[in-house]
mmCIF file of C-alpha atoms in Angstrom:
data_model
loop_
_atom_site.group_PDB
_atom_site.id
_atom_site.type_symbol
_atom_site.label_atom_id
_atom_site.label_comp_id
_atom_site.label_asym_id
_atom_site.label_seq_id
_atom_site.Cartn_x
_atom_site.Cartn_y
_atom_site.Cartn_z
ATOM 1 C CA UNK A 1 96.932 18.401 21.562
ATOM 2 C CA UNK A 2 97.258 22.099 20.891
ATOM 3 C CA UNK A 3 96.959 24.999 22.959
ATOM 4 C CA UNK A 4 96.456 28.956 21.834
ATOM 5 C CA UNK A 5 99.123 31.451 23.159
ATOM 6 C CA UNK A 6 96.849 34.464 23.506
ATOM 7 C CA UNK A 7 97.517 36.162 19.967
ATOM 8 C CA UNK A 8 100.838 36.459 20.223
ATOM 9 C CA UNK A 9 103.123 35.622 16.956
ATOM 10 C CA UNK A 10 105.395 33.087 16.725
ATOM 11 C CA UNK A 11 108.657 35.091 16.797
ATOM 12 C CA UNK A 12 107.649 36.499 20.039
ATOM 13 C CA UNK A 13 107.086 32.781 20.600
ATOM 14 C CA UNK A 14 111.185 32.189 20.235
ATOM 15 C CA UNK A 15 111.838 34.794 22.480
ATOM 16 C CA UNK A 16 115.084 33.843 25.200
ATOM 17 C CA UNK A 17 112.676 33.827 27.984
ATOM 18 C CA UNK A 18 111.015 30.956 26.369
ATOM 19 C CA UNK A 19 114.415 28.675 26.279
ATOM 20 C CA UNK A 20 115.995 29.794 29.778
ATOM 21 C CA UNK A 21 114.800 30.315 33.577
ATOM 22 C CA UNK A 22 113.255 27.594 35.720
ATOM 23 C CA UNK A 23 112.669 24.021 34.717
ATOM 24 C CA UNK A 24 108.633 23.244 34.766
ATOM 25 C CA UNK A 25 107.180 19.715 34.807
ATOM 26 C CA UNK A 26 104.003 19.600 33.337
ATOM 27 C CA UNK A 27 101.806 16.215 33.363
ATOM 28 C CA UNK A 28 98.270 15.930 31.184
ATOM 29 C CA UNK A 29 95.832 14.188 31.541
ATOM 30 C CA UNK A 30 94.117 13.479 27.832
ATOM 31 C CA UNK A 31 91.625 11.145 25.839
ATOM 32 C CA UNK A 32 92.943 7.704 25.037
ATOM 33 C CA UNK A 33 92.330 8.632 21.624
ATOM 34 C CA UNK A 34 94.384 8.523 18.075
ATOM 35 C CA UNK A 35 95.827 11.741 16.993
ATOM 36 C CA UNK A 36 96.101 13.057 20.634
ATOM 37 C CA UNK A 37 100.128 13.429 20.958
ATOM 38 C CA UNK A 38 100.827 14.479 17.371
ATOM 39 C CA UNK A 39 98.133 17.167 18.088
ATOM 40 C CA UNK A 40 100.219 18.410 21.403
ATOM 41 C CA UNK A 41 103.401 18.110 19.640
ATOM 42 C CA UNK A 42 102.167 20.288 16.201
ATOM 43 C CA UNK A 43 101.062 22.567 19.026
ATOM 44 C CA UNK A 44 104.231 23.096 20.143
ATOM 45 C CA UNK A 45 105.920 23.256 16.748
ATOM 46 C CA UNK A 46 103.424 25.891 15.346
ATOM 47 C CA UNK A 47 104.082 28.101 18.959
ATOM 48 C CA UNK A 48 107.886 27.829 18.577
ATOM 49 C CA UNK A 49 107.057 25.957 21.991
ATOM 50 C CA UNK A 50 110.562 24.410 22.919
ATOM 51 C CA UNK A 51 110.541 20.911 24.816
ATOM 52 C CA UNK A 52 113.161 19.392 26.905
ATOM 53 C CA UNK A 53 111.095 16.215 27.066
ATOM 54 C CA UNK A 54 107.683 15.030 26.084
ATOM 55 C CA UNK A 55 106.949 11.345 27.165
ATOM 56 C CA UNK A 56 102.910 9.639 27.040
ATOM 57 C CA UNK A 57 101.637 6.402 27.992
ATOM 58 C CA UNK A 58 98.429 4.932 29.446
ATOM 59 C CA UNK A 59 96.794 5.794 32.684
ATOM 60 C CA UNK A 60 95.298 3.756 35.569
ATOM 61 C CA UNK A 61 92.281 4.393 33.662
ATOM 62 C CA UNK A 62 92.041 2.640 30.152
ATOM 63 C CA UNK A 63 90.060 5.964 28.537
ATOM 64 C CA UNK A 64 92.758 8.223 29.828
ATOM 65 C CA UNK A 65 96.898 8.491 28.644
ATOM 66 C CA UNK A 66 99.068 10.958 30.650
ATOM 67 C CA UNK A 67 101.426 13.238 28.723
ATOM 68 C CA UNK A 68 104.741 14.173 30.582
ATOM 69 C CA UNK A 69 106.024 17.855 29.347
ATOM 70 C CA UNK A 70 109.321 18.792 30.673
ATOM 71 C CA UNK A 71 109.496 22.719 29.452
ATOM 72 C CA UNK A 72 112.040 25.828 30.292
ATOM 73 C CA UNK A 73 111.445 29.322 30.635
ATOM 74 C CA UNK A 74 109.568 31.889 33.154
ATOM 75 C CA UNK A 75 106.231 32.196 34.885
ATOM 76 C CA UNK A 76 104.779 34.299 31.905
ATOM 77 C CA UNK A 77 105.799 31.305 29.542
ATOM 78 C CA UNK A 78 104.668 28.559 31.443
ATOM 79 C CA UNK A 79 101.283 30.166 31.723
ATOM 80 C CA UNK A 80 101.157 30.551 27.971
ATOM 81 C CA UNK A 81 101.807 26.622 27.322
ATOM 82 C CA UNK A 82 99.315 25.619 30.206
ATOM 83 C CA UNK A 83 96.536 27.831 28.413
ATOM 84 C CA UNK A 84 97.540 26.167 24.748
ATOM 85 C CA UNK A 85 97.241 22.935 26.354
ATOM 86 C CA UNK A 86 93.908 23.355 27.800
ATOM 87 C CA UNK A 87 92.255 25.032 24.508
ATOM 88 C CA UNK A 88 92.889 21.450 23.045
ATOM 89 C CA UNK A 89 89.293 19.352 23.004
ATOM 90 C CA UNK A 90 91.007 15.896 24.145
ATOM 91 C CA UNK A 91 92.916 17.436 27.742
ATOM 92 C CA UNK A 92 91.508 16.701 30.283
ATOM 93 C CA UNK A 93 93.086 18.687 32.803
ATOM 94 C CA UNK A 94 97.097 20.194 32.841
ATOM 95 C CA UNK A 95 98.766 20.544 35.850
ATOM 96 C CA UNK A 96 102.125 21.993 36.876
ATOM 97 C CA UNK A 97 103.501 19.624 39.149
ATOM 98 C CA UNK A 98 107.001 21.669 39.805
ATOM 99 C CA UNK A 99 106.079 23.429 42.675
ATOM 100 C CA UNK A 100 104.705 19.418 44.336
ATOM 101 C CA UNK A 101 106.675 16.865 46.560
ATOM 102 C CA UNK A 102 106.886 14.385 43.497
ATOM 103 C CA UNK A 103 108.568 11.671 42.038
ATOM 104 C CA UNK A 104 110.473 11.528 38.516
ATOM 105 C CA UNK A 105 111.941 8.860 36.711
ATOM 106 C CA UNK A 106 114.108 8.929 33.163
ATOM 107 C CA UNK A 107 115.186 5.249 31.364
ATOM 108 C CA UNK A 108 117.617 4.999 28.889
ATOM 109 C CA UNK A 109 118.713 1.883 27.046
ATOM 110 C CA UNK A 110 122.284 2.172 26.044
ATOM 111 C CA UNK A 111 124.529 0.080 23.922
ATOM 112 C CA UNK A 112 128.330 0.289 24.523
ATOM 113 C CA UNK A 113 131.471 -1.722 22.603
ATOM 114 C CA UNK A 114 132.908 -3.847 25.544
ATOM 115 C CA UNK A 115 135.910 -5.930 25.137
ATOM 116 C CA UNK A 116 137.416 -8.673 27.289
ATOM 117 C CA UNK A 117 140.186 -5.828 29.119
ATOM 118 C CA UNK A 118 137.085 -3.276 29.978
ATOM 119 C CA UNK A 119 134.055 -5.838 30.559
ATOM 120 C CA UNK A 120 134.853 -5.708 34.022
ATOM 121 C CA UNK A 121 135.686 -1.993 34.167
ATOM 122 C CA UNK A 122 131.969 -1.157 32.663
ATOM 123 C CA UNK A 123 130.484 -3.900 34.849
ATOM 124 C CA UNK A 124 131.318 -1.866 37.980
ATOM 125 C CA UNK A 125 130.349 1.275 36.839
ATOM 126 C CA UNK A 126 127.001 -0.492 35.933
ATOM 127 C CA UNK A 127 126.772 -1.611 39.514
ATOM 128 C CA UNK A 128 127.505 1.720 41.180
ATOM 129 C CA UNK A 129 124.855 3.339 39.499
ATOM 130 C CA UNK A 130 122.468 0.810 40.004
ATOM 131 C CA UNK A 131 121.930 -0.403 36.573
ATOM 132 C CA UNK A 132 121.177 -3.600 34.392
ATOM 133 C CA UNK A 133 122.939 -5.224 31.568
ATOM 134 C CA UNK A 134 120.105 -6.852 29.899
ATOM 135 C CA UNK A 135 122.217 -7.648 26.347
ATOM 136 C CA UNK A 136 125.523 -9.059 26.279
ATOM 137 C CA UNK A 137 127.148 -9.745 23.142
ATOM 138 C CA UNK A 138 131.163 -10.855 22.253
ATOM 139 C CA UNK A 139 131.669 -6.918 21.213
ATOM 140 C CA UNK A 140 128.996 -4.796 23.216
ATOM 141 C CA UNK A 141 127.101 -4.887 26.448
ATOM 142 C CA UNK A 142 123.274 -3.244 26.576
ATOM 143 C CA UNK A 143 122.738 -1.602 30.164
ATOM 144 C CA UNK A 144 119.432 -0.227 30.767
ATOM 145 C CA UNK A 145 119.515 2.924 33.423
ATOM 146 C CA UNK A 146 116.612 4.157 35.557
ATOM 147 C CA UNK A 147 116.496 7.426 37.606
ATOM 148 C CA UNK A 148 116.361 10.965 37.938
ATOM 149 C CA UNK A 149 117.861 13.350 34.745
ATOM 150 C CA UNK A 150 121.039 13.527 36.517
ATOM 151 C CA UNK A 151 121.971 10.562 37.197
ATOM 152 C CA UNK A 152 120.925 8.962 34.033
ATOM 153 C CA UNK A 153 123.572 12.081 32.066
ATOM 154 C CA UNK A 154 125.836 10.927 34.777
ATOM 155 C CA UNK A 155 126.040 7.397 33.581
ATOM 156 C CA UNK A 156 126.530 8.705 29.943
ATOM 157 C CA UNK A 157 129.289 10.326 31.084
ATOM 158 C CA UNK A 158 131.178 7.683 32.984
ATOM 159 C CA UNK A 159 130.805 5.389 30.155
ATOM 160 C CA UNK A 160 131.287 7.277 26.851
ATOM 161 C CA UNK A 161 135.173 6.853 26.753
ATOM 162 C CA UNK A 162 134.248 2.909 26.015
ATOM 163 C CA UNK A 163 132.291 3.812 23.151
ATOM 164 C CA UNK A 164 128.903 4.558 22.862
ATOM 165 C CA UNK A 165 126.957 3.008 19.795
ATOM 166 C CA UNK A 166 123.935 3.516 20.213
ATOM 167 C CA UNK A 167 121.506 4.530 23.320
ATOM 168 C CA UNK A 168 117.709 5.608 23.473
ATOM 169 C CA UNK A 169 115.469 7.751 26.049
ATOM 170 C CA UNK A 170 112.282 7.636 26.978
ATOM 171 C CA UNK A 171 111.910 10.803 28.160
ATOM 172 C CA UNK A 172 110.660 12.238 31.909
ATOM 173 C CA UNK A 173 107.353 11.002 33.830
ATOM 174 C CA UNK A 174 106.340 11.929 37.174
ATOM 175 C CA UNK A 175 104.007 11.286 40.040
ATOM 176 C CA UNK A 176 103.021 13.406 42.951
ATOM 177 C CA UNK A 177 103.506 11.861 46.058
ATOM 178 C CA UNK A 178 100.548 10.717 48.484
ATOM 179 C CA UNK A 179 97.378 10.603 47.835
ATOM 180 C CA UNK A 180 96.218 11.785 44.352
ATOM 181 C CA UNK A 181 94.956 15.440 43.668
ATOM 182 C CA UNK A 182 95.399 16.135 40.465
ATOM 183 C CA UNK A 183 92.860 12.940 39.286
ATOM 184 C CA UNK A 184 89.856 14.013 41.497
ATOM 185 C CA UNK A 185 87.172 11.208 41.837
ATOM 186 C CA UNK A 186 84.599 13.388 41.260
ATOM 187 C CA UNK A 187 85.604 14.957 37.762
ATOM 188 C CA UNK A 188 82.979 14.115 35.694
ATOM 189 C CA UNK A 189 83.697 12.251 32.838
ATOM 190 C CA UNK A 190 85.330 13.268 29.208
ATOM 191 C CA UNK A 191 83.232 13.743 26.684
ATOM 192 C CA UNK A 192 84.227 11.503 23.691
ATOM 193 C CA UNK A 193 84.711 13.582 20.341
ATOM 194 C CA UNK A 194 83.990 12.658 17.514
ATOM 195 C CA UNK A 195 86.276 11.456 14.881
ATOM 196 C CA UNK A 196 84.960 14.367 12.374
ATOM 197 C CA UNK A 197 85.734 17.419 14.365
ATOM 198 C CA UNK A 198 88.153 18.990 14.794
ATOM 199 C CA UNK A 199 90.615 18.171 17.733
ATOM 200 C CA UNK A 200 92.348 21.702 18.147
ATOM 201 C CA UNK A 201 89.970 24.728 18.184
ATOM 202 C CA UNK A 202 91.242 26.923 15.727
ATOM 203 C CA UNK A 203 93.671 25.102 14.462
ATOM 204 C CA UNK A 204 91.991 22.287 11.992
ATOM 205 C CA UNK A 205 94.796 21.858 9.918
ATOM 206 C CA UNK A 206 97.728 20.523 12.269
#
């Protein structure tokens, strides 16, 4: 998935704005199709695009994956990474989902050395924020942590002075609340592309 940034260059691409100012979630709705995210994330490379979080998975429709974008900067940017996201022949349709009453969720599977004095120690911080230890071995417990950005950095925090060996992230995905209006029932349907064009206008070779 690539979008075009209205001519500008790529060092006006890196500008401060671009890295700074308001937190945007952006959720996509593209093609079920191969290629798809390393398109969207060569987009982003090639732009100087910076992302605090990309995350894709299937949709309730088996044609259609939805890619999370979590992305900083100002109005002017965010317009500039919507438009390079819709220029790309697989997306659907990009919306900016910031501004809705919605809901976000972050997992993180982390692996931490427990011994016999701290097991318990970890155990109730585990419990206070709500998480699960779904590995336990004689030197390490594996906790897995589900919630907002916050509190999932929060839990890092609380347990790093144990030791933290290894830990992994999904990244960000979010709903809107109620009843859907971003998938409208009467979008007609995607039309497949074929495997031999191109999947970014413009920009064959990524």
């Amino acid at each position: 998935m690539a979008n075009d940034k209205a001519q500008t260059s790529t060092s006006s691409a890196k500008q401060p704005s671009q890295t700074r100012g308001n937190r945007h979630v952006l959720s996509a709705l593209v093609q079920n199709r191969p290629g798809v995210l390393a398109h969207v994330s060569g987009m982003f490379a090639s732009r100087g695009f910076n992302i605090d979080s990309l995350a894709v998975g299937e949709t309730e429709a088996p044609d259609l994956s939805r890619i999370t974008v979590v992305v900083r900067g100002d109005e002017r940017y965010l317009e500039q990474v919507r438009k390079q996201l819709e220029k790309i022949v697989t997306v659907v349709k990009v919306h900016d989902i910031s501004s809705e009453d919605f809901v976000e969720r972050d997992l993180m599977l982390i692996k931490i050395k427990a011994t016999a004095a701290n097991r318990t120690e970890i155990q109730s911080i585990v419990q206070i924020f709500r998480g699960r230890i779904v590995d336990v071995t004689t030197e390490t417990l594996m906790i897995e942590i589900s919630g907002q950005e916050k509190k999932v950095e929060a839990f890092v925090e609380a347990v790093r002075e144990y030791g933290i060996l290894e830990l992994a992230r999904t990244g960000r995905i979010a709903l809107v609340r109620g009843l859907p209006r971003f998938d409208e029932p009467d979008e007609p349907a995607p039309t497949p592309v074929e495997d031999a064009a191109p999947m970014v206008h413009g920009h064959s070779e990524l």
